PDB file of C-alpha atoms in Angstrom:
ATOM      1  CA  GLY A   3      -1.454 -66.553  51.171  1.00 67.00           C
ATOM      2  CA  ALA A   4      -1.212 -65.403  47.358  1.00 78.00           C
ATOM      3  CA  VAL A   5      -4.340 -65.615  45.612  1.00 87.00           C
ATOM      4  CA  VAL A   6      -4.769 -65.812  41.310  1.00 91.00           C
ATOM      5  CA  SER A   7      -8.214 -64.667  40.019  1.00 93.00           C
ATOM      6  CA  GLN A   8      -9.046 -65.919  36.687  1.00 95.00           C
ATOM      7  CA  HIS A   9     -12.288 -64.464  35.003  1.00 96.00           C
ATOM      8  CA  PRO A  10     -14.640 -66.075  33.064  1.00 96.00           C
ATOM      9  CA  SER A  11     -14.776 -69.177  34.985  1.00 94.00           C
ATOM     10  CA  ARG A  12     -16.839 -70.797  31.858  1.00 95.00           C
ATOM     11  CA  VAL A  13     -17.705 -69.236  28.723  1.00 97.00           C
ATOM     12  CA  ILE A  14     -19.361 -70.406  25.478  1.00 97.00           C
ATOM     13  CA  CYS A  15     -18.844 -68.635  22.317  1.00 96.00           C
ATOM     14  CA  LYS A  16     -19.607 -68.977  18.533  1.00 97.00           C
ATOM     15  CA  SER A  17     -17.586 -70.382  16.190  1.00 97.00           C
ATOM     16  CA  GLY A  18     -15.334 -67.502  14.600  1.00 97.00           C
ATOM     17  CA  THR A  19     -15.626 -64.987  17.405  1.00 97.00           C
ATOM     18  CA  SER A  20     -12.983 -64.254  19.630  1.00 97.00           C
ATOM     19  CA  VAL A  21     -12.932 -64.866  23.404  1.00 98.00           C
ATOM     20  CA  LYS A  22     -10.629 -63.056  26.321  1.00 97.00           C
ATOM     21  CA  ILE A  23      -9.369 -64.497  29.526  1.00 97.00           C
ATOM     22  CA  GLU A  24      -8.426 -62.818  32.384  1.00 97.00           C
ATOM     23  CA  CYS A  25      -5.916 -63.638  34.977  1.00 95.00           C
ATOM     24  CA  ARG A  26      -5.067 -61.328  37.769  1.00 94.00           C
ATOM     25  CA  SER A  27      -2.519 -61.727  41.014  1.00 91.00           C
ATOM     26  CA  LEU A  28      -4.861 -60.096  43.835  1.00 90.00           C
ATOM     27  CA  ASP A  29      -2.292 -59.506  46.633  1.00 85.00           C
ATOM     28  CA  PHE A  30       1.334 -59.942  44.918  1.00 85.00           C
ATOM     29  CA  GLN A  31       2.996 -58.813  41.827  1.00 87.00           C
ATOM     30  CA  ALA A  32       4.068 -61.228  39.413  1.00 86.00           C
ATOM     31  CA  THR A  33       6.775 -61.596  37.738  1.00 83.00           C
ATOM     32  CA  THR A  34       5.890 -64.199  35.063  1.00 88.00           C
ATOM     33  CA  MET A  35       2.428 -65.745  34.388  1.00 91.00           C
ATOM     34  CA  PHE A  36       1.882 -68.951  32.792  1.00 92.00           C
ATOM     35  CA  TRP A  37      -0.776 -69.773  30.724  1.00 96.00           C
ATOM     36  CA  TYR A  38      -1.957 -73.695  30.296  1.00 95.00           C
ATOM     37  CA  ARG A  39      -4.122 -75.756  28.563  1.00 96.00           C
ATOM     38  CA  GLN A  40      -5.948 -79.327  29.403  1.00 93.00           C
ATOM     39  CA  PHE A  41      -7.975 -81.413  27.490  1.00 89.00           C
ATOM     40  CA  PRO A  42     -10.419 -83.912  29.347  1.00 85.00           C
ATOM     41  CA  LYS A  43      -8.781 -86.234  31.211  1.00 83.00           C
ATOM     42  CA  GLN A  44      -5.608 -85.239  30.347  1.00 89.00           C
ATOM     43  CA  SER A  45      -2.701 -83.244  31.531  1.00 91.00           C
ATOM     44  CA  LEU A  46      -1.772 -79.387  31.567  1.00 92.00           C
ATOM     45  CA  MET A  47       0.478 -78.443  29.101  1.00 94.00           C
ATOM     46  CA  LEU A  48       2.169 -75.038  29.070  1.00 93.00           C
ATOM     47  CA  MET A  49       1.143 -72.719  26.336  1.00 96.00           C
ATOM     48  CA  ALA A  50       3.100 -69.907  26.904  1.00 95.00           C
ATOM     49  CA  THR A  51       5.150 -67.642  29.545  1.00 92.00           C
ATOM     50  CA  SER A  52       4.597 -63.725  29.731  1.00 90.00           C
ATOM     51  CA  ASN A  53       6.718 -61.554  31.526  1.00 86.00           C
ATOM     52  CA  GLU A  54       4.986 -58.155  32.352  1.00 83.00           C
ATOM     53  CA  GLY A  55       6.084 -55.822  29.790  1.00 81.00           C
ATOM     54  CA  SER A  56       7.307 -58.381  27.530  1.00 84.00           C
ATOM     55  CA  LYS A  57       6.492 -60.310  24.524  1.00 88.00           C
ATOM     56  CA  ALA A  58       5.179 -63.815  25.578  1.00 92.00           C
ATOM     57  CA  THR A  59       7.229 -67.072  24.716  1.00 93.00           C
ATOM     58  CA  TYR A  60       5.203 -69.647  23.107  1.00 95.00           C
ATOM     59  CA  GLU A  61       5.846 -73.193  23.413  1.00 94.00           C
ATOM     60  CA  GLN A  62       6.896 -75.086  20.273  1.00 93.00           C
ATOM     61  CA  GLY A  63       3.136 -76.093  18.430  1.00 94.00           C
ATOM     62  CA  VAL A  64       1.128 -73.341  20.188  1.00 96.00           C
ATOM     63  CA  GLU A  65      -0.191 -70.795  17.553  1.00 95.00           C
ATOM     64  CA  LYS A  66       0.984 -67.384  18.584  1.00 94.00           C
ATOM     65  CA  ASP A  67      -1.532 -65.630  16.280  1.00 95.00           C
ATOM     66  CA  LYS A  68      -4.474 -67.393  17.720  1.00 96.00           C
ATOM     67  CA  PHE A  69      -3.475 -67.441  21.463  1.00 97.00           C
ATOM     68  CA  LEU A  70      -2.713 -63.795  22.075  1.00 96.00           C
ATOM     69  CA  ILE A  71      -1.242 -63.232  25.704  1.00 94.00           C
ATOM     70  CA  ASN A  72      -0.750 -59.593  27.033  1.00 91.00           C
ATOM     71  CA  HIS A  73       0.831 -58.862  30.525  1.00 88.00           C
ATOM     72  CA  ALA A  74       0.383 -55.272  30.685  1.00 82.00           C
ATOM     73  CA  SER A  75       0.918 -55.151  34.442  1.00 89.00           C
ATOM     74  CA  LEU A  76       2.704 -57.060  37.373  1.00 87.00           C
ATOM     75  CA  THR A  77      -0.957 -58.239  38.405  1.00 91.00           C
ATOM     76  CA  LEU A  78      -2.619 -58.857  34.823  1.00 93.00           C
ATOM     77  CA  SER A  79      -2.362 -61.194  32.013  1.00 93.00           C
ATOM     78  CA  THR A  80      -4.680 -61.800  29.612  1.00 95.00           C
ATOM     79  CA  LEU A  81      -5.224 -64.434  26.839  1.00 97.00           C
ATOM     80  CA  THR A  82      -7.439 -64.330  23.770  1.00 97.00           C
ATOM     81  CA  VAL A  83      -8.402 -66.817  21.898  1.00 97.00           C
ATOM     82  CA  THR A  84      -9.144 -65.597  18.305  1.00 97.00           C
ATOM     83  CA  SER A  85     -11.495 -66.781  15.832  1.00 97.00           C
ATOM     84  CA  ALA A  86     -12.183 -69.845  17.998  1.00 97.00           C
ATOM     85  CA  HIS A  87     -13.036 -72.727  16.715  1.00 96.00           C
ATOM     86  CA  PRO A  88     -14.483 -75.885  18.644  1.00 96.00           C
ATOM     87  CA  GLU A  89     -11.255 -77.426  18.434  1.00 95.00           C
ATOM     88  CA  ASP A  90     -10.261 -74.731  20.749  1.00 96.00           C
ATOM     89  CA  SER A  91     -12.655 -75.892  23.273  1.00 96.00           C
ATOM     90  CA  SER A  92     -10.628 -76.575  26.461  1.00 95.00           C
ATOM     91  CA  PHE A  93      -9.732 -75.757  30.277  1.00 95.00           C
ATOM     92  CA  TYR A  94      -7.424 -72.929  30.317  1.00 96.00           C
ATOM     93  CA  ILE A  95      -5.912 -72.249  33.488  1.00 95.00           C
ATOM     94  CA  CYS A  96      -3.299 -69.455  34.135  1.00 94.00           C
ATOM     95  CA  SER A  97      -0.697 -69.184  37.102  1.00 91.00           C
ATOM     96  CA  ALA A  98       1.617 -66.573  38.414  1.00 89.00           C
ATOM     97  CA  THR A  99       4.724 -66.605  40.168  1.00 84.00           C
ATOM     98  CA  GLN A 100       7.205 -64.375  42.076  1.00 77.00           C
ATOM     99  CA  ARG A 101      10.627 -64.522  41.877  1.00 69.00           C
ATOM    100  CA  GLY A 102      10.198 -68.274  41.192  1.00 53.00           C
ATOM    101  CA  TYR A 103       8.640 -69.279  44.805  1.00 58.00           C
ATOM    102  CA  GLY A 104       6.369 -71.543  43.639  1.00 64.00           C
ATOM    103  CA  TYR A 105       3.210 -70.941  41.616  1.00 76.00           C
ATOM    104  CA  THR A 106      -0.455 -70.198  42.160  1.00 85.00           C
ATOM    105  CA  PHE A 107      -3.309 -71.243  40.048  1.00 89.00           C
ATOM    106  CA  GLY A 108      -5.828 -69.566  38.805  1.00 91.00           C
ATOM    107  CA  SER A 109      -9.139 -71.763  39.104  1.00 91.00           C
ATOM    108  CA  GLY A 110      -9.607 -72.043  35.412  1.00 93.00           C
ATOM    109  CA  THR A 111     -11.653 -71.170  32.535  1.00 95.00           C
ATOM    110  CA  ARG A 112     -13.969 -73.605  30.692  1.00 95.00           C
ATOM    111  CA  LEU A 113     -14.247 -72.465  27.001  1.00 96.00           C
ATOM    112  CA  THR A 114     -16.774 -74.223  24.737  1.00 96.00           C
ATOM    113  CA  VAL A 115     -16.938 -73.106  21.175  1.00 97.00           C
ATOM    114  CA  VAL A 116     -20.045 -73.980  19.330  1.00 96.00           C
TER     115      VAL A 116
ATOM    116  CA  ALA B  27      14.469 -83.392  27.763  1.00 68.00           C
ATOM    117  CA  GLN B  28      13.332 -82.638  31.221  1.00 73.00           C
ATOM    118  CA  SER B  29      10.346 -85.094  32.029  1.00 86.00           C
ATOM    119  CA  VAL B  30       7.905 -85.856  34.715  1.00 93.00           C
ATOM    120  CA  THR B  31       6.036 -89.729  34.961  1.00 95.00           C
ATOM    121  CA  GLN B  32       3.376 -91.121  36.583  1.00 97.00           C
ATOM    122  CA  PRO B  33       3.633 -94.660  36.329  1.00 96.00           C
ATOM    123  CA  ASP B  34      -0.003 -95.352  37.201  1.00 95.00           C
ATOM    124  CA  ILE B  35      -2.813 -93.933  35.180  1.00 95.00           C
ATOM    125  CA  HIS B  36      -5.374 -94.817  37.456  1.00 97.00           C
ATOM    126  CA  ILE B  37      -5.463 -96.329  41.089  1.00 97.00           C
ATOM    127  CA  THR B  38      -8.289 -97.629  42.899  1.00 97.00           C
ATOM    128  CA  VAL B  39      -8.287 -97.772  46.679  1.00 97.00           C
ATOM    129  CA  SER B  40     -10.750 -98.862  49.538  1.00 97.00           C
ATOM    130  CA  GLU B  41     -11.212 -96.274  52.127  1.00 97.00           C
ATOM    131  CA  GLY B  42      -9.309 -96.303  55.109  1.00 97.00           C
ATOM    132  CA  ALA B  43      -6.490 -97.905  53.010  1.00 98.00           C
ATOM    133  CA  SER B  44      -3.060 -96.397  52.550  1.00 98.00           C
ATOM    134  CA  LEU B  45      -1.875 -94.878  49.534  1.00 98.00           C
ATOM    135  CA  GLU B  46       1.075 -94.139  47.464  1.00 98.00           C
ATOM    136  CA  LEU B  47       1.379 -92.437  44.248  1.00 98.00           C
ATOM    137  CA  ARG B  48       4.425 -92.720  41.913  1.00 98.00           C
ATOM    138  CA  CYS B  49       6.259 -89.731  40.469  1.00 97.00           C
ATOM    139  CA  ASN B  50       9.909 -90.149  38.517  1.00 96.00           C
ATOM    140  CA  TYR B  51      11.369 -87.300  36.975  1.00 93.00           C
ATOM    141  CA  SER B  52      14.258 -86.703  34.388  1.00 88.00           C
ATOM    142  CA  TYR B  53      16.414 -83.672  35.255  1.00 77.00           C
ATOM    143  CA  GLY B  54      19.997 -83.002  35.815  1.00 69.00           C
ATOM    144  CA  ALA B  55      19.935 -81.322  38.937  1.00 74.00           C
ATOM    145  CA  THR B  56      17.435 -81.367  41.881  1.00 75.00           C
ATOM    146  CA  PRO B  57      14.644 -79.544  40.666  1.00 84.00           C
ATOM    147  CA  TYR B  58      11.625 -78.086  42.764  1.00 88.00           C
ATOM    148  CA  LEU B  59       8.767 -80.773  43.112  1.00 91.00           C
ATOM    149  CA  PHE B  60       5.434 -80.548  43.574  1.00 93.00           C
ATOM    150  CA  TRP B  61       2.097 -82.425  44.265  1.00 96.00           C
ATOM    151  CA  TYR B  62      -1.255 -80.956  43.046  1.00 95.00           C
ATOM    152  CA  VAL B  63      -4.815 -82.340  43.311  1.00 96.00           C
ATOM    153  CA  GLN B  64      -7.654 -81.428  40.812  1.00 93.00           C
ATOM    154  CA  SER B  65     -11.209 -82.402  41.185  1.00 90.00           C
ATOM    155  CA  PRO B  66     -13.598 -82.728  38.275  1.00 84.00           C
ATOM    156  CA  GLY B  67     -14.072 -79.333  36.591  1.00 79.00           C
ATOM    157  CA  GLN B  68     -12.098 -77.740  39.128  1.00 83.00           C
ATOM    158  CA  GLY B  69      -8.801 -76.023  38.720  1.00 84.00           C
ATOM    159  CA  LEU B  70      -5.631 -77.224  40.712  1.00 88.00           C
ATOM    160  CA  GLN B  71      -4.653 -77.368  44.810  1.00 90.00           C
ATOM    161  CA  LEU B  72      -1.012 -77.496  45.806  1.00 91.00           C
ATOM    162  CA  LEU B  73      -0.908 -80.543  48.246  1.00 95.00           C
ATOM    163  CA  LEU B  74       2.681 -79.756  49.059  1.00 94.00           C
ATOM    164  CA  LYS B  75       6.165 -78.965  47.610  1.00 91.00           C
ATOM    165  CA  TYR B  76       9.850 -79.545  48.067  1.00 91.00           C
ATOM    166  CA  PHE B  77      12.464 -77.181  47.475  1.00 86.00           C
ATOM    167  CA  SER B  78      15.311 -78.341  49.387  1.00 84.00           C
ATOM    168  CA  GLY B  79      16.363 -79.339  53.244  1.00 87.00           C
ATOM    169  CA  ASP B  80      14.317 -82.233  54.600  1.00 90.00           C
ATOM    170  CA  THR B  81      13.453 -84.962  52.056  1.00 92.00           C
ATOM    171  CA  LEU B  82      10.225 -86.108  53.928  1.00 96.00           C
ATOM    172  CA  VAL B  83       7.475 -82.951  53.148  1.00 96.00           C
ATOM    173  CA  GLN B  84       4.229 -82.694  54.873  1.00 97.00           C
ATOM    174  CA  GLY B  85       1.234 -81.238  53.125  1.00 97.00           C
ATOM    175  CA  ILE B  86      -2.084 -80.695  53.339  1.00 96.00           C
ATOM    176  CA  LYS B  87      -4.885 -83.159  53.962  1.00 95.00           C
ATOM    177  CA  GLY B  88      -2.829 -85.592  55.660  1.00 97.00           C
ATOM    178  CA  PHE B  89      -0.319 -86.159  52.515  1.00 98.00           C
ATOM    179  CA  GLU B  90       3.068 -86.365  52.554  1.00 98.00           C
ATOM    180  CA  ALA B  91       5.950 -86.949  50.094  1.00 98.00           C
ATOM    181  CA  GLU B  92       9.303 -88.147  50.172  1.00 97.00           C
ATOM    182  CA  PHE B  93      12.091 -86.989  47.935  1.00 95.00           C
ATOM    183  CA  LYS B  94      14.576 -89.593  46.533  1.00 94.00           C
ATOM    184  CA  ARG B  95      17.564 -88.323  44.801  1.00 91.00           C
ATOM    185  CA  SER B  96      19.173 -91.837  44.218  1.00 92.00           C
ATOM    186  CA  GLN B  97      15.784 -92.774  42.786  1.00 93.00           C
ATOM    187  CA  SER B  98      14.741 -89.557  41.149  1.00 93.00           C
ATOM    188  CA  SER B  99      11.324 -90.276  42.657  1.00 95.00           C
ATOM    189  CA  PHE B 100       8.719 -87.970  44.623  1.00 97.00           C
ATOM    190  CA  ASN B 101       6.094 -90.586  45.825  1.00 98.00           C
ATOM    191  CA  LEU B 102       2.978 -88.996  47.406  1.00 98.00           C
ATOM    192  CA  ARG B 103       1.520 -91.130  50.418  1.00 98.00           C
ATOM    193  CA  LYS B 104      -1.124 -90.944  52.566  1.00 98.00           C
ATOM    194  CA  PRO B 105      -1.729 -93.137  55.443  1.00 98.00           C
ATOM    195  CA  SER B 106      -5.699 -93.415  55.313  1.00 98.00           C
ATOM    196  CA  VAL B 107      -7.611 -92.674  52.697  1.00 98.00           C
ATOM    197  CA  HIS B 108     -10.915 -90.746  52.515  1.00 97.00           C
ATOM    198  CA  TRP B 109     -13.651 -90.675  50.020  1.00 96.00           C
ATOM    199  CA  SER B 110     -13.120 -87.018  49.541  1.00 95.00           C
ATOM    200  CA  ASP B 111      -9.828 -87.830  48.072  1.00 97.00           C
ATOM    201  CA  ALA B 112     -11.079 -89.272  44.907  1.00 97.00           C
ATOM    202  CA  ALA B 113      -9.697 -86.945  42.061  1.00 97.00           C
ATOM    203  CA  GLU B 114      -6.676 -86.299  40.062  1.00 96.00           C
ATOM    204  CA  TYR B 115      -3.337 -85.968  41.107  1.00 97.00           C
ATOM    205  CA  PHE B 116      -0.441 -84.237  39.166  1.00 96.00           C
ATOM    206  CA  CYS B 117       3.400 -84.344  39.952  1.00 96.00           C
ATOM    207  CA  ALA B 118       5.043 -81.459  38.655  1.00 93.00           C
ATOM    208  CA  VAL B 119       8.561 -80.218  38.444  1.00 90.00           C
ATOM    209  CA  MET B 120       9.672 -76.969  38.210  1.00 84.00           C
ATOM    210  CA  GLU B 121      12.736 -75.886  36.127  1.00 75.00           C
ATOM    211  CA  THR B 122      15.069 -74.248  38.524  1.00 67.00           C
ATOM    212  CA  SER B 123      16.540 -71.788  36.220  1.00 50.00           C
ATOM    213  CA  TYR B 124      13.732 -71.163  33.599  1.00 52.00           C
ATOM    214  CA  ASP B 125      10.878 -71.483  35.994  1.00 70.00           C
ATOM    215  CA  LYS B 126       8.862 -73.524  34.002  1.00 76.00           C
ATOM    216  CA  VAL B 127       6.682 -76.260  35.185  1.00 83.00           C
ATOM    217  CA  ILE B 128       6.377 -79.389  33.714  1.00 88.00           C
ATOM    218  CA  PHE B 129       3.483 -81.474  34.369  1.00 93.00           C
ATOM    219  CA  GLY B 130       3.081 -85.250  34.797  1.00 95.00           C
ATOM    220  CA  PRO B 131       0.438 -86.945  33.037  1.00 95.00           C
ATOM    221  CA  GLY B 132      -1.432 -87.573  36.180  1.00 96.00           C
ATOM    222  CA  THR B 133      -3.127 -90.349  38.254  1.00 97.00           C
ATOM    223  CA  SER B 134      -6.616 -90.622  38.829  1.00 96.00           C
ATOM    224  CA  LEU B 135      -7.667 -91.917  42.315  1.00 97.00           C
ATOM    225  CA  SER B 136     -10.902 -93.873  43.103  1.00 97.00           C
ATOM    226  CA  VAL B 137     -12.023 -94.384  46.398  1.00 97.00           C
ATOM    227  CA  ILE B 138     -14.459 -97.404  46.843  1.00 96.00           C
ATOM    228  CA  PRO B 139     -16.567 -97.735  50.138  1.00 91.00           C
TER     229      PRO B 139
END
């Protein structure tokens, strides 16, 4: 079945630094990748949609300059949290889809900013 | 606007008892519907999905869900709950035209011996 690899699974960074999270589709070409954020004991909120080779579409309220998304190939999307602050600490999950036939989620990245 | 509601924030059931988790959606057409499970600190696992056809969908781990168009519902059921089923359950809707998934708020399931 379709597999999405997300790396790293956990990361701790200092306030003011940037962190990059990778999302790779291992055995299929993902036409679209999505990035979600989940606060403790809350649901997943869509942050942005990225299509290969084009700019990401951000949901209302998501700062595009803080959360940089790059989708350079059909198998890789990256989310960079720039100038991270403690309030950016969260669980970030990516998903990848091929032609709208459902989603495959990555295992998530736990970001802690200290 | 499209939305997904899960009326029960938290449910506690006894091991071996039956389970039903409710999900309602607000959408003009028939969307794609999903149920996911998330264990603490873990990612999401797809339990089942409905795209079209038979309205009773079988999933993994003994779960099933029934799509009822008239009620805009997609409730998840399991005849006999196991302690390992304790987790967070999310109902999700995919907007067919836009390939964007909207998640419900989730239902936390506790299982008591």
